[in-house]
Short mmCIF file of C-alpha atoms and ligand atoms in Angstrom, two decimals:
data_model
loop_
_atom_site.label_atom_id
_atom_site.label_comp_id
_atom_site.label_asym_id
_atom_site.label_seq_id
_atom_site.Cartn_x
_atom_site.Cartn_y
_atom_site.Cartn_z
CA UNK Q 1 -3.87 5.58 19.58
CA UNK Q 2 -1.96 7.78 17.65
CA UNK Q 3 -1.00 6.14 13.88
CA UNK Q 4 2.07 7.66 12.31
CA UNK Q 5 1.12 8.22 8.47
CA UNK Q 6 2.59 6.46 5.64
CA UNK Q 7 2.82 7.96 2.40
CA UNK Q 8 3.78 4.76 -0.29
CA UNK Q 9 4.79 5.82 -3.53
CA UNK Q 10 3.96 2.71 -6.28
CA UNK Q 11 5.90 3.50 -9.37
CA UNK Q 12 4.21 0.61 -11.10
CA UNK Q 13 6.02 -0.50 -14.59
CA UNK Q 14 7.64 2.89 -14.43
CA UNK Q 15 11.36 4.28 -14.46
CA UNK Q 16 14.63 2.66 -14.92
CA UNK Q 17 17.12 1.82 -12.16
CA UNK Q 18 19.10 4.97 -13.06
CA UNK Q 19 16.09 7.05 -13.48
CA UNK Q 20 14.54 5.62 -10.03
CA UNK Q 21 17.97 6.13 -8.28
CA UNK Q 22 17.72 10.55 -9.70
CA UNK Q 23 14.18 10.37 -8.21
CA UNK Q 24 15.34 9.13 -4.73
CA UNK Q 25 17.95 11.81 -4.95
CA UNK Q 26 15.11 14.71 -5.57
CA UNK Q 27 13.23 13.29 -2.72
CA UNK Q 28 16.21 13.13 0.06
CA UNK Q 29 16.51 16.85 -0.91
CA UNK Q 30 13.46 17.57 0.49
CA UNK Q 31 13.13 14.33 2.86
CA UNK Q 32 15.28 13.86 6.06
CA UNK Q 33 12.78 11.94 7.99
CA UNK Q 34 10.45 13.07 10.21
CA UNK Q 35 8.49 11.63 13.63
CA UNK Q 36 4.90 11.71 12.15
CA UNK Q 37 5.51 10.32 8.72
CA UNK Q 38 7.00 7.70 7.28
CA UNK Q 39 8.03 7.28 3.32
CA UNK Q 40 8.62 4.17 1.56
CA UNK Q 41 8.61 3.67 -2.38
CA UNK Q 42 7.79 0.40 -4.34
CA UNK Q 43 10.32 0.20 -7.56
CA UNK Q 44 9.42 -2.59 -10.34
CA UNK Q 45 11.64 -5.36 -9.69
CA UNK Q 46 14.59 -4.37 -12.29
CA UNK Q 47 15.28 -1.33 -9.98
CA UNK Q 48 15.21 -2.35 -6.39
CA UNK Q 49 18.74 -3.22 -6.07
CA UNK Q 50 19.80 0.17 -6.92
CA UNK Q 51 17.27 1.94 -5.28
CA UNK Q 52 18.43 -0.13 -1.84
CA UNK Q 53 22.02 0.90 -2.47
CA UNK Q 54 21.30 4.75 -2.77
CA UNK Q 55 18.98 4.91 0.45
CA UNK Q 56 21.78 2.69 2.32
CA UNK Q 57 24.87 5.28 0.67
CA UNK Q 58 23.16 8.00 1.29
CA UNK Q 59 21.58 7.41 4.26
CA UNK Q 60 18.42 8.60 3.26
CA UNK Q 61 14.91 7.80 5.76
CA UNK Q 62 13.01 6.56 3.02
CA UNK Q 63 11.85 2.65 3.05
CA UNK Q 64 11.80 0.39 -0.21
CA UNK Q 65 8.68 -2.07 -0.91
CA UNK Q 66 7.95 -4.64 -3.13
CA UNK Q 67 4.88 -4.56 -5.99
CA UNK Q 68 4.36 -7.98 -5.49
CA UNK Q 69 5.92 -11.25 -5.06
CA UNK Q 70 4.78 -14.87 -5.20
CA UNK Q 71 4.32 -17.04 -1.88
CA UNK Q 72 6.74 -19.59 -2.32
CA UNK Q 73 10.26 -19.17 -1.12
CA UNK Q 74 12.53 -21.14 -3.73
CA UNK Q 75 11.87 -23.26 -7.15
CA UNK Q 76 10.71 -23.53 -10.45
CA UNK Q 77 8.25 -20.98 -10.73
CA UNK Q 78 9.60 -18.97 -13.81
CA UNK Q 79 9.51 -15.49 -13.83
CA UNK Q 80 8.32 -15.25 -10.17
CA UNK Q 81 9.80 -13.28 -7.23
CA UNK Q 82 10.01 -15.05 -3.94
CA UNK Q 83 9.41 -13.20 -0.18
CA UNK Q 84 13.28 -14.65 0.87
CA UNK Q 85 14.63 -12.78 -2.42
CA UNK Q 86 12.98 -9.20 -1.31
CA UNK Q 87 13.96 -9.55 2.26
CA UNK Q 88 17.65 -10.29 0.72
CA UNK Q 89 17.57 -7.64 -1.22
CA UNK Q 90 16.69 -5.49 1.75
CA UNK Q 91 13.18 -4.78 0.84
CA UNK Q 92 10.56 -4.06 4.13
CA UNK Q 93 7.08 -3.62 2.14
CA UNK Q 94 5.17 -5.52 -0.24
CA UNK Q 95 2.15 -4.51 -1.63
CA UNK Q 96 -0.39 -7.44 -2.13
CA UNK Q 97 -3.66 -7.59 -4.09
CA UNK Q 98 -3.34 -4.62 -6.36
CA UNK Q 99 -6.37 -4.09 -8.50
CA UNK Q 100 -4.49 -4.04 -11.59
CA UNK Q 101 -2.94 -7.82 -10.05
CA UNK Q 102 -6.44 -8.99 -9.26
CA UNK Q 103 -7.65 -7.66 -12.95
CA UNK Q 104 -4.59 -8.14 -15.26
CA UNK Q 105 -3.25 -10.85 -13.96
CA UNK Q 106 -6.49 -13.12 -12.27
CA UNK Q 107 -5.31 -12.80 -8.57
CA UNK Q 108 -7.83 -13.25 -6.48
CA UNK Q 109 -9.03 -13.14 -2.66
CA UNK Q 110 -7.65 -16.85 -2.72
CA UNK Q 111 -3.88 -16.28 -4.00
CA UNK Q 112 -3.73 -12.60 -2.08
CA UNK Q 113 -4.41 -14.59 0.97
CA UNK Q 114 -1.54 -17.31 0.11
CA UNK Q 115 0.59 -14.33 -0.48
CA UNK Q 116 -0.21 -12.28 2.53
CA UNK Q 117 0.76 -15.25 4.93
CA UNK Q 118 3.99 -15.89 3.22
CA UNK Q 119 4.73 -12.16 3.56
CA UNK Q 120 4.21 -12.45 7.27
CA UNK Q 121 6.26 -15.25 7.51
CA UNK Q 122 9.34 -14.00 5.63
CA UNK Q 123 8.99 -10.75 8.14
CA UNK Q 124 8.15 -8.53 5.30
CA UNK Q 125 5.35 -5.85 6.00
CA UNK Q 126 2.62 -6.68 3.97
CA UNK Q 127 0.18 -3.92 2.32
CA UNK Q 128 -3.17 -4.95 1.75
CA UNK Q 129 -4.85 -3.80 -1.23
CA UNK Q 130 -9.25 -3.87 -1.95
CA UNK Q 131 -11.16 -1.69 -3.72
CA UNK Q 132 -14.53 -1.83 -5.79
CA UNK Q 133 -15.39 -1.06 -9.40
CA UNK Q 134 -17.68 1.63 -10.06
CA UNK Q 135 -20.56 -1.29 -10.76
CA UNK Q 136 -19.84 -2.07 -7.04
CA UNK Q 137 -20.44 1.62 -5.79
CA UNK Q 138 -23.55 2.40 -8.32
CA UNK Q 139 -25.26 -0.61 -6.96
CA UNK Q 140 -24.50 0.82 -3.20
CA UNK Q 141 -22.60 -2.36 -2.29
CA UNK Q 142 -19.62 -1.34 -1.40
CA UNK Q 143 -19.07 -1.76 1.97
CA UNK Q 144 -20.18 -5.46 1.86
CA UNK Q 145 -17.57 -5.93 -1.10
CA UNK Q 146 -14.79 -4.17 0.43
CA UNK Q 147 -15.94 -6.23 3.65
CA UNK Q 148 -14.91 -9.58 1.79
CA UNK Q 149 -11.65 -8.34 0.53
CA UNK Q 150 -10.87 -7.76 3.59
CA UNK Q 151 -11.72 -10.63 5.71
CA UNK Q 152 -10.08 -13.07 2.98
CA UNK Q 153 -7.38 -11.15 2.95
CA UNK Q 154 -6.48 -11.17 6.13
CA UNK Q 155 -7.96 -15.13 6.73
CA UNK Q 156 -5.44 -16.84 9.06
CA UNK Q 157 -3.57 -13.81 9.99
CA UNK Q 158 -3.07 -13.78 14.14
CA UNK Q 159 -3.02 -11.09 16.04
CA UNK Q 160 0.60 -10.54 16.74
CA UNK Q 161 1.06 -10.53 13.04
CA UNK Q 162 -1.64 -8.05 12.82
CA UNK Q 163 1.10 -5.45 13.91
CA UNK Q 164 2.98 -5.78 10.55
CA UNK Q 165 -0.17 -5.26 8.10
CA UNK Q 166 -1.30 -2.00 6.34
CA UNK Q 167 -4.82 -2.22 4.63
CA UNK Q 168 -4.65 0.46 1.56
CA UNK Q 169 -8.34 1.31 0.14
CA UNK Q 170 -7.89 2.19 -3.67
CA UNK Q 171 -11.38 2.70 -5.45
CA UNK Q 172 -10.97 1.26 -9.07
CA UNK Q 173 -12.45 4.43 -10.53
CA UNK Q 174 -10.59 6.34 -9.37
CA UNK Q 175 -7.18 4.96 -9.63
CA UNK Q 176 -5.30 7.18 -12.78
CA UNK Q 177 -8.24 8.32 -13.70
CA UNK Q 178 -8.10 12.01 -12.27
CA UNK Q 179 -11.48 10.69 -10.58
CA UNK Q 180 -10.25 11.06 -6.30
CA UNK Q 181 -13.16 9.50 -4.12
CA UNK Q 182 -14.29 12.48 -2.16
CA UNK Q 183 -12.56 12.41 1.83
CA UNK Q 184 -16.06 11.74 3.23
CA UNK Q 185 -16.25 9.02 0.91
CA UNK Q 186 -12.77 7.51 1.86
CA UNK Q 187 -13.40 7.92 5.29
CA UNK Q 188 -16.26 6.09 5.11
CA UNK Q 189 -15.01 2.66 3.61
CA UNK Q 190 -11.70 2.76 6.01
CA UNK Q 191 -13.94 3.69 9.08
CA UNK Q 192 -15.75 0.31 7.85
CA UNK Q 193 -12.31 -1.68 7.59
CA UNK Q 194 -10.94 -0.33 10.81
CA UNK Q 195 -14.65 -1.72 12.25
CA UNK Q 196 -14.53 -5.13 10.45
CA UNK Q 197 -10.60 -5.85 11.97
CA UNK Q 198 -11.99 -4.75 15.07
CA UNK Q 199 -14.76 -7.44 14.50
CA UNK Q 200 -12.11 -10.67 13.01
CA UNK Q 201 -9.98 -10.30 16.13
CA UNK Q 202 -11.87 -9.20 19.11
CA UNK Q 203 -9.60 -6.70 20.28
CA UNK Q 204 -9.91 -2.60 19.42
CA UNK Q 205 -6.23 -2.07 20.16
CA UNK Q 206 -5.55 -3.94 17.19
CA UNK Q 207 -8.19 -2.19 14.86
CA UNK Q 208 -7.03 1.24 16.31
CA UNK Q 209 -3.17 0.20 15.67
CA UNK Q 210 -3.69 -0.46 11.99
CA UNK Q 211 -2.67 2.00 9.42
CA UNK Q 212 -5.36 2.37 6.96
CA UNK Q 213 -3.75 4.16 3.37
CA UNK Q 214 -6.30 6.02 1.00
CA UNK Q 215 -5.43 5.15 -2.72
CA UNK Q 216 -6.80 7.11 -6.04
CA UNK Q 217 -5.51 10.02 -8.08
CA UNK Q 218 -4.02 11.60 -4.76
CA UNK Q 219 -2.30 14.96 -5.77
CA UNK Q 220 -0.66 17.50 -3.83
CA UNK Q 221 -3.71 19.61 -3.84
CA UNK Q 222 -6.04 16.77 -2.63
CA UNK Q 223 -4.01 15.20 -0.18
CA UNK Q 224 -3.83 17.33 2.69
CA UNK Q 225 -7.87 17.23 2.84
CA UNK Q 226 -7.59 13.24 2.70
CA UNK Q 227 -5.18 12.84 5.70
CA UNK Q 228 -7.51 15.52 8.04
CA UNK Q 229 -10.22 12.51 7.74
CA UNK Q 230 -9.72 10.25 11.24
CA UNK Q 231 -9.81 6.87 9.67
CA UNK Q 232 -7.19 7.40 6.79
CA UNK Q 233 -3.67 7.17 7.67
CA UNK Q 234 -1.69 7.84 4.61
CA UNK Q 235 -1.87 7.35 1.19
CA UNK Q 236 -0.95 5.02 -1.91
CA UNK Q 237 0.56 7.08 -4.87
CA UNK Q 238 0.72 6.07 -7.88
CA UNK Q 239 0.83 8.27 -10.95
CA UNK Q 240 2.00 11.46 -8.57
CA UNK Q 241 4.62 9.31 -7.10
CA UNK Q 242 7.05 8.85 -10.41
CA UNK Q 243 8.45 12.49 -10.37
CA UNK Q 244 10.09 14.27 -7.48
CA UNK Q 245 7.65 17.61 -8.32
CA UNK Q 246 4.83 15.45 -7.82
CA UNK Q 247 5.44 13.08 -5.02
CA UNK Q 248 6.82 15.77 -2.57
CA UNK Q 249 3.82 18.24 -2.09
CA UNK Q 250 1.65 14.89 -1.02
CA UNK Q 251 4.64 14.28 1.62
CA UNK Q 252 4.70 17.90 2.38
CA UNK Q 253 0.56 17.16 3.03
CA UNK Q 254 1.01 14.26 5.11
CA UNK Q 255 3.70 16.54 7.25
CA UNK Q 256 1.84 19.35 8.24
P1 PGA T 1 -2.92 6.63 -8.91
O1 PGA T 1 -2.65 5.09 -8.53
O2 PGA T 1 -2.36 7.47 -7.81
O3 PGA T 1 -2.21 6.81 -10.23
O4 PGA T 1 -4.40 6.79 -9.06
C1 PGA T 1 -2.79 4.65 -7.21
C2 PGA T 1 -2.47 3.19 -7.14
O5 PGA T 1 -2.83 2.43 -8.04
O6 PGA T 1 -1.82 2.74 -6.17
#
């Protein structure tokens, strides 16, 4: 089954609303869409209204995402973002279970689990974040760790729902570090995931359906070598994805 990549640029607590709003407009320049890849870009919070006004003006093939969002819909839960405010304010993707969430802020398999169901239920598309320290991967235990990630993550998710989930593997070491996890070494943890989905829900159409995104100091002169592997079907940007001269070669990548 053929996967069409996705290439999601996570400008973390980066840019302001005017200064996200010039980077959309460096990236439609080069951007117009295309039948084998698909862009989407995850503003903080402060800027998604304006970003979701510029793709809709300008009629630009780009889709928004969330960074996060909490898993109740309405009420007092200061500070907190709810899954029926980002579908309002026309936002498709939400990424889930960050590692700098699970570190910084103590989310863990538990809440990304609580917040993965409410994404599904709100209709939002839901990408799945794991990932293991370098501890994890010098004690050769990484499969097994990104294993449990996974299958709490995804812990009463159905099938049908299955459809609407991306699973993005981001190494801890290697995220802005400079460090990329060699393609052979990506490959080989999101050959694993694709194996374990195909193990939680019985049915290979709906291991071989999900996109699996590679995550960690991706550049556009590592990129292209990342997408050849079989298993990886995009990527998770961060640090390259805050500046138009950055982000494009890695989109360029993904469309050749
Ligand atoms: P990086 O971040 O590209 O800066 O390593 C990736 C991520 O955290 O999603």
């Amino acid at each position: 089954m053929s996967r069409k990549l996705l290439v999601v640029g996570n400008w973390k607590m980066n840019l302001t609303a005017a200064q996200g709003v010039q980077l959309m407009q460096g990236l439609d320049d080069f951007f117009r869409g295309s039948d084998n890849v698909e862009v989407v870009v995850a503003p903080p919070f402060t800027a998604i209204h304006s970003v979701a006004t510029v793709i809709d003006f300008d009629k630009m093939r780009i889709g928004l995402g969330a960074q996060n969002m909490y898993w109740e819909d309405v009420g007092a839960y200061t500070g907190e973002i709810s899954p029926t405010m980002l579908k309002a304010a026309r936002v498709n993707y939400v990424i889930l279970g960050h590692s700098e969430r699970r570190e910084y802020f103590d989310e863990d398999d538990v809440v990304v689990s609580k917040k993965l169901r409410a994404a599904l239920k709100n209709d939002l598309l839901p990408i799945l974040c794991c990932g293991e320290s370098l501890e994890v991967r010098e004690d050769e235990e990484t499969l097994e760790y990104i294993e449990e990630q996974i299958r709490a993550g995804l812990k009463g998710v159905n099938v049908t729902d299955m459809s609407k989930v991306t699973i993005a593997y981001e190494p801890i070491w290697a995220i802005g570090t400079g460090k990329v996890a060699t393609p052979r070494m990506a490959e080989e943890v999101c050959a694993h995931i694709r194996h374990v989905i195909d193990d939680m829900f019985g049915l290979e159409s709906v291991a071989a359906q999900t996109r699996i995104l590679y995550g960690g100091s991706v550049k556009g002169d590592n990129a292209e070598l990342i997408f050849a592997e079989p298993n990886i079907d995009g990527a998770l940007v961060g640090g390259a994805a805050i500046s138009a001269d950055s982000f494009i070669p890695i989109i360029a990548a993904a469309m050749r």
